[in-house]
Structures are given as structure tokens and as C-alpha cells.
Amino acid sequence: MTKSELIEQLSVVNTMLSKKEAELVINTIFDSISDALIDGDRVEIRGFGSFTIRERDAREARNPKSGDLVKIPPKKTPFFKTGKELRERVNNGAC
């Protein structure tokens, strides 16, 4: 499901929301999660999962084309861990 499909689904299920309002709701949720992660916070949505930031150390790797050694700087990457309820719903096919 894409973001636009999610917006469409929200506006269909919730007839009180126009498509524009549904888009605002989805963008607000995504922006809030992004802002929290940027600030280094953990975002937990009970029954769904949690978003955290994992820090990756600097390392050396090889360029597969030339074989040259390349230094890769440290970086932060978002990480999502599914919640128990979501995991069980997916495994049981009961969505």
C-alpha cells in the first residue's frame, strides 16, 4: 500500500474526512514520527511496533567494481520492530 492509497482508504473508511483532510492527518502522523526520530526519541505504537534509531559505526568496504578500499562514515538509520499483536495478526492472516 502506498501513501496515496492509505490516504484514499482513510477517506473512504472515515466519510467525515475529505481526501485533503485525510492527507493532512497522514502527513501529520508521518512528520511527527520523523521529527521524534530526528530528535533521537523512540516512537512506540502499542500493538503495531516501535521505531528507533540505530547508529552504525564507521567501516571500510571495497568498491565491487574497482576493488579499491572505501571508507564509509558512521551513520544513523531508522529501525522498525513489529509489535506482538501485529506479528500475530500477520502470521494468522486475520487483518
PDB file of N, CA and C in Angstrom:
ATOM      1  N   MET A   1       0.845  -1.177   0.000  1.00  0.00           N
ATOM      2  CA  MET A   1       0.000   0.000   0.000  1.00  0.00           C
ATOM      3  C   MET A   1       0.892   1.242   0.000  1.00  0.00           C
ATOM      4  N   THR A   2       0.607   2.144  -0.890  1.00  0.00           N
ATOM      5  CA  THR A   2       1.359   3.394  -0.970  1.00  0.00           C
ATOM      6  C   THR A   2       0.708   4.454  -0.076  1.00  0.00           C
ATOM      7  N   LYS A   3       1.405   5.553   0.093  1.00  0.00           N
ATOM      8  CA  LYS A   3       0.881   6.641   0.912  1.00  0.00           C
ATOM      9  C   LYS A   3      -0.435   7.165   0.337  1.00  0.00           C
ATOM     10  N   SER A   4      -0.509   7.321  -0.977  1.00  0.00           N
ATOM     11  CA  SER A   4      -1.738   7.816  -1.598  1.00  0.00           C
ATOM     12  C   SER A   4      -2.883   6.815  -1.430  1.00  0.00           C
ATOM     13  N   GLU A   5      -2.588   5.522  -1.467  1.00  0.00           N
ATOM     14  CA  GLU A   5      -3.621   4.514  -1.235  1.00  0.00           C
ATOM     15  C   GLU A   5      -4.091   4.546   0.217  1.00  0.00           C
ATOM     16  N   LEU A   6      -3.163   4.807   1.130  1.00  0.00           N
ATOM     17  CA  LEU A   6      -3.516   4.921   2.542  1.00  0.00           C
ATOM     18  C   LEU A   6      -4.435   6.125   2.773  1.00  0.00           C
ATOM     19  N   ILE A   7      -4.133   7.232   2.136  1.00  0.00           N
ATOM     20  CA  ILE A   7      -4.970   8.431   2.222  1.00  0.00           C
ATOM     21  C   ILE A   7      -6.365   8.140   1.662  1.00  0.00           C
ATOM     22  N   GLU A   8      -6.404   7.480   0.527  1.00  0.00           N
ATOM     23  CA  GLU A   8      -7.684   7.105  -0.093  1.00  0.00           C
ATOM     24  C   GLU A   8      -8.491   6.204   0.831  1.00  0.00           C
ATOM     25  N   GLN A   9      -7.844   5.202   1.413  1.00  0.00           N
ATOM     26  CA  GLN A   9      -8.513   4.264   2.317  1.00  0.00           C
ATOM     27  C   GLN A   9      -9.075   4.992   3.544  1.00  0.00           C
ATOM     28  N   LEU A  10      -8.288   5.916   4.105  1.00  0.00           N
ATOM     29  CA  LEU A  10      -8.735   6.676   5.269  1.00  0.00           C
ATOM     30  C   LEU A  10      -9.953   7.522   4.932  1.00  0.00           C
ATOM     31  N   SER A  11      -9.966   8.150   3.766  1.00  0.00           N
ATOM     32  CA  SER A  11     -11.109   8.981   3.391  1.00  0.00           C
ATOM     33  C   SER A  11     -12.347   8.143   3.068  1.00  0.00           C
ATOM     34  N   VAL A  12     -12.160   6.926   2.592  1.00  0.00           N
ATOM     35  CA  VAL A  12     -13.293   6.038   2.297  1.00  0.00           C
ATOM     36  C   VAL A  12     -13.894   5.490   3.599  1.00  0.00           C
ATOM     37  N   VAL A  13     -13.026   5.022   4.490  1.00  0.00           N
ATOM     38  CA  VAL A  13     -13.491   4.436   5.750  1.00  0.00           C
ATOM     39  C   VAL A  13     -14.092   5.502   6.661  1.00  0.00           C
ATOM     40  N   ASN A  14     -13.499   6.674   6.658  1.00  0.00           N
ATOM     41  CA  ASN A  14     -13.946   7.769   7.512  1.00  0.00           C
ATOM     42  C   ASN A  14     -14.607   8.830   6.636  1.00  0.00           C
ATOM     43  N   THR A  15     -15.884   8.678   6.385  1.00  0.00           N
ATOM     44  CA  THR A  15     -16.592   9.555   5.446  1.00  0.00           C
ATOM     45  C   THR A  15     -16.654  11.011   5.894  1.00  0.00           C
ATOM     46  N   MET A  16     -16.367  11.277   7.169  1.00  0.00           N
ATOM     47  CA  MET A  16     -16.380  12.658   7.663  1.00  0.00           C
ATOM     48  C   MET A  16     -15.144  13.428   7.197  1.00  0.00           C
ATOM     49  N   LEU A  17     -14.111  12.704   6.749  1.00  0.00           N
ATOM     50  CA  LEU A  17     -12.873  13.334   6.295  1.00  0.00           C
ATOM     51  C   LEU A  17     -12.850  13.437   4.774  1.00  0.00           C
ATOM     52  N   SER A  18     -12.503  14.607   4.286  1.00  0.00           N
ATOM     53  CA  SER A  18     -12.275  14.740   2.850  1.00  0.00           C
ATOM     54  C   SER A  18     -10.900  14.157   2.540  1.00  0.00           C
ATOM     55  N   LYS A  19     -10.597  14.003   1.271  1.00  0.00           N
ATOM     56  CA  LYS A  19      -9.279  13.495   0.887  1.00  0.00           C
ATOM     57  C   LYS A  19      -8.173  14.424   1.383  1.00  0.00           C
ATOM     58  N   LYS A  20      -8.415  15.723   1.303  1.00  0.00           N
ATOM     59  CA  LYS A  20      -7.427  16.719   1.735  1.00  0.00           C
ATOM     60  C   LYS A  20      -7.184  16.604   3.235  1.00  0.00           C
ATOM     61  N   GLU A  21      -8.257  16.422   4.006  1.00  0.00           N
ATOM     62  CA  GLU A  21      -8.115  16.270   5.458  1.00  0.00           C
ATOM     63  C   GLU A  21      -7.420  14.959   5.810  1.00  0.00           C
ATOM     64  N   ALA A  22      -7.739  13.895   5.078  1.00  0.00           N
ATOM     65  CA  ALA A  22      -7.089  12.607   5.300  1.00  0.00           C
ATOM     66  C   ALA A  22      -5.590  12.712   5.008  1.00  0.00           C
ATOM     67  N   GLU A  23      -5.243  13.446   3.955  1.00  0.00           N
ATOM     68  CA  GLU A  23      -3.838  13.656   3.619  1.00  0.00           C
ATOM     69  C   GLU A  23      -3.136  14.423   4.735  1.00  0.00           C
ATOM     70  N   LEU A  24      -3.805  15.416   5.299  1.00  0.00           N
ATOM     71  CA  LEU A  24      -3.245  16.192   6.394  1.00  0.00           C
ATOM     72  C   LEU A  24      -3.001  15.304   7.619  1.00  0.00           C
ATOM     73  N   VAL A  25      -3.936  14.424   7.917  1.00  0.00           N
ATOM     74  CA  VAL A  25      -3.803  13.503   9.052  1.00  0.00           C
ATOM     75  C   VAL A  25      -2.594  12.583   8.851  1.00  0.00           C
ATOM     76  N   ILE A  26      -2.497  11.965   7.681  1.00  0.00           N
ATOM     77  CA  ILE A  26      -1.398  11.041   7.391  1.00  0.00           C
ATOM     78  C   ILE A  26      -0.061  11.776   7.426  1.00  0.00           C
ATOM     79  N   ASN A  27       0.006  12.949   6.799  1.00  0.00           N
ATOM     80  CA  ASN A  27       1.256  13.723   6.797  1.00  0.00           C
ATOM     81  C   ASN A  27       1.659  14.140   8.205  1.00  0.00           C
ATOM     82  N   THR A  28       0.686  14.500   9.037  1.00  0.00           N
ATOM     83  CA  THR A  28       0.969  14.883  10.421  1.00  0.00           C
ATOM     84  C   THR A  28       1.552  13.713  11.202  1.00  0.00           C
ATOM     85  N   ILE A  29       0.980  12.536  11.022  1.00  0.00           N
ATOM     86  CA  ILE A  29       1.487  11.338  11.705  1.00  0.00           C
ATOM     87  C   ILE A  29       2.912  11.037  11.254  1.00  0.00           C
ATOM     88  N   PHE A  30       3.134  11.005   9.945  1.00  0.00           N
ATOM     89  CA  PHE A  30       4.471  10.696   9.427  1.00  0.00           C
ATOM     90  C   PHE A  30       5.493  11.748   9.840  1.00  0.00           C
ATOM     91  N   ASP A  31       5.095  13.024   9.792  1.00  0.00           N
ATOM     92  CA  ASP A  31       6.006  14.097  10.192  1.00  0.00           C
ATOM     93  C   ASP A  31       6.342  14.015  11.677  1.00  0.00           C
ATOM     94  N   SER A  32       5.362  13.677  12.495  1.00  0.00           N
ATOM     95  CA  SER A  32       5.592  13.556  13.935  1.00  0.00           C
ATOM     96  C   SER A  32       6.558  12.418  14.245  1.00  0.00           C
ATOM     97  N   ILE A  33       6.387  11.288  13.568  1.00  0.00           N
ATOM     98  CA  ILE A  33       7.300  10.159  13.756  1.00  0.00           C
ATOM     99  C   ILE A  33       8.708  10.548  13.302  1.00  0.00           C
ATOM    100  N   SER A  34       8.810  11.184  12.138  1.00  0.00           N
ATOM    101  CA  SER A  34      10.110  11.609  11.615  1.00  0.00           C
ATOM    102  C   SER A  34      10.792  12.597  12.552  1.00  0.00           C
ATOM    103  N   ASP A  35      10.048  13.587  13.039  1.00  0.00           N
ATOM    104  CA  ASP A  35      10.619  14.589  13.940  1.00  0.00           C
ATOM    105  C   ASP A  35      11.120  13.959  15.232  1.00  0.00           C
ATOM    106  N   ALA A  36      10.353  13.017  15.773  1.00  0.00           N
ATOM    107  CA  ALA A  36      10.772  12.338  17.007  1.00  0.00           C
ATOM    108  C   ALA A  36      12.058  11.556  16.781  1.00  0.00           C
ATOM    109  N   LEU A  37      12.160  10.862  15.654  1.00  0.00           N
ATOM    110  CA  LEU A  37      13.371  10.098  15.358  1.00  0.00           C
ATOM    111  C   LEU A  37      14.576  11.019  15.152  1.00  0.00           C
ATOM    112  N   ILE A  38      14.356  12.142  14.490  1.00  0.00           N
ATOM    113  CA  ILE A  38      15.434  13.117  14.281  1.00  0.00           C
ATOM    114  C   ILE A  38      15.947  13.626  15.623  1.00  0.00           C
ATOM    115  N   ASP A  39      15.019  13.807  16.589  1.00  0.00           N
ATOM    116  CA  ASP A  39      15.400  14.274  17.926  1.00  0.00           C
ATOM    117  C   ASP A  39      16.013  13.170  18.778  1.00  0.00           C
ATOM    118  N   GLY A  40      16.065  11.945  18.243  1.00  0.00           N
ATOM    119  CA  GLY A  40      16.662  10.825  18.968  1.00  0.00           C
ATOM    120  C   GLY A  40      15.688  10.087  19.865  1.00  0.00           C
ATOM    121  N   ASP A  41      14.398  10.400  19.743  1.00  0.00           N
ATOM    122  CA  ASP A  41      13.386   9.740  20.564  1.00  0.00           C
ATOM    123  C   ASP A  41      12.959   8.418  19.957  1.00  0.00           C
ATOM    124  N   ARG A  42      12.380   7.574  20.793  1.00  0.00           N
ATOM    125  CA  ARG A  42      11.818   6.303  20.363  1.00  0.00           C
ATOM    126  C   ARG A  42      10.323   6.510  20.190  1.00  0.00           C
ATOM    127  N   VAL A  43       9.745   5.959  19.124  1.00  0.00           N
ATOM    128  CA  VAL A  43       8.301   6.080  18.878  1.00  0.00           C
ATOM    129  C   VAL A  43       7.690   4.693  19.005  1.00  0.00           C
ATOM    130  N   GLU A  44       6.754   4.558  19.943  1.00  0.00           N
ATOM    131  CA  GLU A  44       6.112   3.262  20.149  1.00  0.00           C
ATOM    132  C   GLU A  44       4.612   3.393  19.937  1.00  0.00           C
ATOM    133  N   ILE A  45       4.084   2.549  19.065  1.00  0.00           N
ATOM    134  CA  ILE A  45       2.642   2.493  18.826  1.00  0.00           C
ATOM    135  C   ILE A  45       2.194   1.113  19.287  1.00  0.00           C
ATOM    136  N   ARG A  46       1.533   1.072  20.435  1.00  0.00           N
ATOM    137  CA  ARG A  46       1.142  -0.198  21.057  1.00  0.00           C
ATOM    138  C   ARG A  46       0.385  -1.088  20.077  1.00  0.00           C
ATOM    139  N   GLY A  47       0.794  -2.349  20.021  1.00  0.00           N
ATOM    140  CA  GLY A  47       0.141  -3.318  19.155  1.00  0.00           C
ATOM    141  C   GLY A  47       0.619  -3.266  17.711  1.00  0.00           C
ATOM    142  N   PHE A  48       1.339  -2.224  17.341  1.00  0.00           N
ATOM    143  CA  PHE A  48       1.817  -2.079  15.968  1.00  0.00           C
ATOM    144  C   PHE A  48       3.329  -2.288  15.897  1.00  0.00           C
ATOM    145  N   GLY A  49       4.066  -1.492  16.672  1.00  0.00           N
ATOM    146  CA  GLY A  49       5.512  -1.642  16.679  1.00  0.00           C
ATOM    147  C   GLY A  49       6.197  -0.385  17.176  1.00  0.00           C
ATOM    148  N   SER A  50       7.524  -0.392  17.111  1.00  0.00           N
ATOM    149  CA  SER A  50       8.272   0.767  17.577  1.00  0.00           C
ATOM    150  C   SER A  50       9.358   1.138  16.565  1.00  0.00           C
ATOM    151  N   PHE A  51       9.591   2.432  16.479  1.00  0.00           N
ATOM    152  CA  PHE A  51      10.620   2.990  15.625  1.00  0.00           C
ATOM    153  C   PHE A  51      11.749   3.496  16.505  1.00  0.00           C
ATOM    154  N   THR A  52      12.972   3.161  16.157  1.00  0.00           N
ATOM    155  CA  THR A  52      14.141   3.658  16.872  1.00  0.00           C
ATOM    156  C   THR A  52      15.203   4.030  15.855  1.00  0.00           C
ATOM    157  N   ILE A  53      16.253   4.647  16.349  1.00  0.00           N
ATOM    158  CA  ILE A  53      17.402   4.969  15.514  1.00  0.00           C
ATOM    159  C   ILE A  53      18.549   4.064  15.945  1.00  0.00           C
ATOM    160  N   ARG A  54      19.188   3.441  14.985  1.00  0.00           N
ATOM    161  CA  ARG A  54      20.380   2.637  15.255  1.00  0.00           C
ATOM    162  C   ARG A  54      21.584   3.346  14.659  1.00  0.00           C
ATOM    163  N   GLU A  55      22.628   3.404  15.457  1.00  0.00           N
ATOM    164  CA  GLU A  55      23.846   4.052  14.983  1.00  0.00           C
ATOM    165  C   GLU A  55      24.793   2.997  14.431  1.00  0.00           C
ATOM    166  N   ARG A  56      25.239   3.224  13.220  1.00  0.00           N
ATOM    167  CA  ARG A  56      26.181   2.306  12.570  1.00  0.00           C
ATOM    168  C   ARG A  56      27.572   2.903  12.634  1.00  0.00           C
ATOM    169  N   ASP A  57      28.520   2.099  12.995  1.00  0.00           N
ATOM    170  CA  ASP A  57      29.900   2.558  13.109  1.00  0.00           C
ATOM    171  C   ASP A  57      30.515   2.801  11.740  1.00  0.00           C
ATOM    172  N   ALA A  58      31.571   3.600  11.745  1.00  0.00           N
ATOM    173  CA  ALA A  58      32.346   3.795  10.517  1.00  0.00           C
ATOM    174  C   ALA A  58      32.999   2.458  10.178  1.00  0.00           C
ATOM    175  N   ARG A  59      33.188   2.224   8.907  1.00  0.00           N
ATOM    176  CA  ARG A  59      33.814   0.956   8.496  1.00  0.00           C
ATOM    177  C   ARG A  59      34.492   1.129   7.150  1.00  0.00           C
ATOM    178  N   GLU A  60      35.238   0.137   6.798  1.00  0.00           N
ATOM    179  CA  GLU A  60      35.875   0.120   5.484  1.00  0.00           C
ATOM    180  C   GLU A  60      35.236  -0.977   4.653  1.00  0.00           C
ATOM    181  N   ALA A  61      35.037  -0.687   3.394  1.00  0.00           N
ATOM    182  CA  ALA A  61      34.449  -1.665   2.485  1.00  0.00           C
ATOM    183  C   ALA A  61      35.203  -1.587   1.162  1.00  0.00           C
ATOM    184  N   ARG A  62      34.879  -2.474   0.272  1.00  0.00           N
ATOM    185  CA  ARG A  62      35.529  -2.481  -1.037  1.00  0.00           C
ATOM    186  C   ARG A  62      34.535  -2.084  -2.119  1.00  0.00           C
ATOM    187  N   ASN A  63      35.026  -1.270  -3.048  1.00  0.00           N
ATOM    188  CA  ASN A  63      34.240  -0.938  -4.225  1.00  0.00           C
ATOM    189  C   ASN A  63      34.214  -2.199  -5.086  1.00  0.00           C
ATOM    190  N   PRO A  64      33.033  -2.758  -5.354  1.00  0.00           N
ATOM    191  CA  PRO A  64      32.977  -4.018  -6.098  1.00  0.00           C
ATOM    192  C   PRO A  64      33.501  -3.911  -7.536  1.00  0.00           C
ATOM    193  N   LYS A  65      33.431  -2.734  -8.107  1.00  0.00           N
ATOM    194  CA  LYS A  65      33.876  -2.561  -9.486  1.00  0.00           C
ATOM    195  C   LYS A  65      35.395  -2.477  -9.592  1.00  0.00           C
ATOM    196  N   SER A  66      35.998  -1.645  -8.715  1.00  0.00           N
ATOM    197  CA  SER A  66      37.445  -1.421  -8.823  1.00  0.00           C
ATOM    198  C   SER A  66      38.251  -2.188  -7.788  1.00  0.00           C
ATOM    199  N   GLY A  67      37.598  -2.625  -6.708  1.00  0.00           N
ATOM    200  CA  GLY A  67      38.314  -3.329  -5.662  1.00  0.00           C
ATOM    201  C   GLY A  67      39.009  -2.390  -4.684  1.00  0.00           C
ATOM    202  N   ASP A  68      38.896  -1.076  -4.891  1.00  0.00           N
ATOM    203  CA  ASP A  68      39.531  -0.097  -4.009  1.00  0.00           C
ATOM    204  C   ASP A  68      38.851  -0.092  -2.639  1.00  0.00           C
ATOM    205  N   LEU A  69      39.656   0.205  -1.620  1.00  0.00           N
ATOM    206  CA  LEU A  69      39.140   0.338  -0.268  1.00  0.00           C
ATOM    207  C   LEU A  69      38.412   1.677  -0.130  1.00  0.00           C
ATOM    208  N   VAL A  70      37.221   1.645   0.429  1.00  0.00           N
ATOM    209  CA  VAL A  70      36.404   2.845   0.594  1.00  0.00           C
ATOM    210  C   VAL A  70      36.053   2.983   2.073  1.00  0.00           C
ATOM    211  N   LYS A  71      36.213   4.200   2.610  1.00  0.00           N
ATOM    212  CA  LYS A  71      35.836   4.445   3.997  1.00  0.00           C
ATOM    213  C   LYS A  71      34.383   4.905   4.032  1.00  0.00           C
ATOM    214  N   ILE A  72      33.593   4.216   4.844  1.00  0.00           N
ATOM    215  CA  ILE A  72      32.184   4.559   4.992  1.00  0.00           C
ATOM    216  C   ILE A  72      32.030   5.236   6.357  1.00  0.00           C
ATOM    217  N   PRO A  73      31.522   6.456   6.382  1.00  0.00           N
ATOM    218  CA  PRO A  73      31.403   7.187   7.645  1.00  0.00           C
ATOM    219  C   PRO A  73      30.298   6.600   8.536  1.00  0.00           C
ATOM    220  N   PRO A  74      30.333   6.911   9.831  1.00  0.00           N
ATOM    221  CA  PRO A  74      29.246   6.445  10.708  1.00  0.00           C
ATOM    222  C   PRO A  74      27.936   7.109  10.296  1.00  0.00           C
ATOM    223  N   LYS A  75      26.835   6.413  10.537  1.00  0.00           N
ATOM    224  CA  LYS A  75      25.539   6.991  10.190  1.00  0.00           C
ATOM    225  C   LYS A  75      24.450   6.434  11.094  1.00  0.00           C
ATOM    226  N   LYS A  76      23.340   7.134  11.085  1.00  0.00           N
ATOM    227  CA  LYS A  76      22.172   6.707  11.845  1.00  0.00           C
ATOM    228  C   LYS A  76      21.126   6.202  10.860  1.00  0.00           C
ATOM    229  N   THR A  77      20.519   5.074  11.203  1.00  0.00           N
ATOM    230  CA  THR A  77      19.482   4.520  10.335  1.00  0.00           C
ATOM    231  C   THR A  77      18.223   4.226  11.148  1.00  0.00           C
ATOM    232  N   PRO A  78      17.051   4.505  10.590  1.00  0.00           N
ATOM    233  CA  PRO A  78      15.811   4.175  11.300  1.00  0.00           C
ATOM    234  C   PRO A  78      15.614   2.665  11.320  1.00  0.00           C
ATOM    235  N   PHE A  79      15.042   2.179  12.406  1.00  0.00           N
ATOM    236  CA  PHE A  79      14.801   0.753  12.566  1.00  0.00           C
ATOM    237  C   PHE A  79      13.383   0.568  13.091  1.00  0.00           C
ATOM    238  N   PHE A  80      12.656  -0.406  12.539  1.00  0.00           N
ATOM    239  CA  PHE A  80      11.291  -0.695  12.976  1.00  0.00           C
ATOM    240  C   PHE A  80      11.227  -2.117  13.499  1.00  0.00           C
ATOM    241  N   LYS A  81      10.657  -2.261  14.688  1.00  0.00           N
ATOM    242  CA  LYS A  81      10.441  -3.587  15.257  1.00  0.00           C
ATOM    243  C   LYS A  81       8.941  -3.774  15.425  1.00  0.00           C
ATOM    244  N   THR A  82       8.415  -4.843  14.845  1.00  0.00           N
ATOM    245  CA  THR A  82       6.975  -5.086  14.912  1.00  0.00           C
ATOM    246  C   THR A  82       6.548  -5.428  16.330  1.00  0.00           C
ATOM    247  N   GLY A  83       5.333  -5.032  16.655  1.00  0.00           N
ATOM    248  CA  GLY A  83       4.745  -5.370  17.942  1.00  0.00           C
ATOM    249  C   GLY A  83       4.162  -6.773  17.897  1.00  0.00           C
ATOM    250  N   LYS A  84       3.942  -7.327  19.064  1.00  0.00           N
ATOM    251  CA  LYS A  84       3.440  -8.695  19.176  1.00  0.00           C
ATOM    252  C   LYS A  84       2.085  -8.862  18.476  1.00  0.00           C
ATOM    253  N   GLU A  85       1.182  -7.899  18.688  1.00  0.00           N
ATOM    254  CA  GLU A  85      -0.159  -8.005  18.107  1.00  0.00           C
ATOM    255  C   GLU A  85      -0.115  -7.985  16.573  1.00  0.00           C
ATOM    256  N   LEU A  86       0.672  -7.082  15.999  1.00  0.00           N
ATOM    257  CA  LEU A  86       0.797  -7.019  14.543  1.00  0.00           C
ATOM    258  C   LEU A  86       1.413  -8.309  14.002  1.00  0.00           C
ATOM    259  N   ARG A  87       2.455  -8.778  14.660  1.00  0.00           N
ATOM    260  CA  ARG A  87       3.124 -10.013  14.235  1.00  0.00           C
ATOM    261  C   ARG A  87       2.153 -11.188  14.230  1.00  0.00           C
ATOM    262  N   GLU A  88       1.327 -11.282  15.289  1.00  0.00           N
ATOM    263  CA  GLU A  88       0.351 -12.374  15.364  1.00  0.00           C
ATOM    264  C   GLU A  88      -0.732 -12.244  14.300  1.00  0.00           C
ATOM    265  N   ARG A  89      -1.193 -11.000  14.033  1.00  0.00           N
ATOM    266  CA  ARG A  89      -2.221 -10.794  13.010  1.00  0.00           C
ATOM    267  C   ARG A  89      -1.707 -11.158  11.631  1.00  0.00           C
ATOM    268  N   VAL A  90      -0.454 -10.816  11.348  1.00  0.00           N
ATOM    269  CA  VAL A  90       0.133 -11.145  10.043  1.00  0.00           C
ATOM    270  C   VAL A  90       0.312 -12.656   9.914  1.00  0.00           C
ATOM    271  N   ASN A  91       0.791 -13.301  10.965  1.00  0.00           N
ATOM    272  CA  ASN A  91       1.017 -14.743  10.903  1.00  0.00           C
ATOM    273  C   ASN A  91      -0.283 -15.531  10.833  1.00  0.00           C
ATOM    274  N   ASN A  92      -1.334 -15.025  11.434  1.00  0.00           N
ATOM    275  CA  ASN A  92      -2.621 -15.722  11.404  1.00  0.00           C
ATOM    276  C   ASN A  92      -3.500 -15.307  10.237  1.00  0.00           C
ATOM    277  N   GLY A  93      -3.101 -14.274   9.534  1.00  0.00           N
ATOM    278  CA  GLY A  93      -3.860 -13.820   8.368  1.00  0.00           C
ATOM    279  C   GLY A  93      -5.153 -13.110   8.720  1.00  0.00           C
ATOM    280  N   ALA A  94      -5.306 -12.730   9.978  1.00  0.00           N
ATOM    281  CA  ALA A  94      -6.527 -12.057  10.425  1.00  0.00           C
ATOM    282  C   ALA A  94      -6.331 -10.563  10.460  1.00  0.00           C
ATOM    283  N   CYS A  95      -6.475  -9.925   9.322  1.00  0.00           N
ATOM    284  CA  CYS A  95      -6.328  -8.453   9.273  1.00  0.00           C
ATOM    285  C   CYS A  95      -7.652  -7.894   9.125  1.00  0.00           C
TER     286      CYS A  95
END
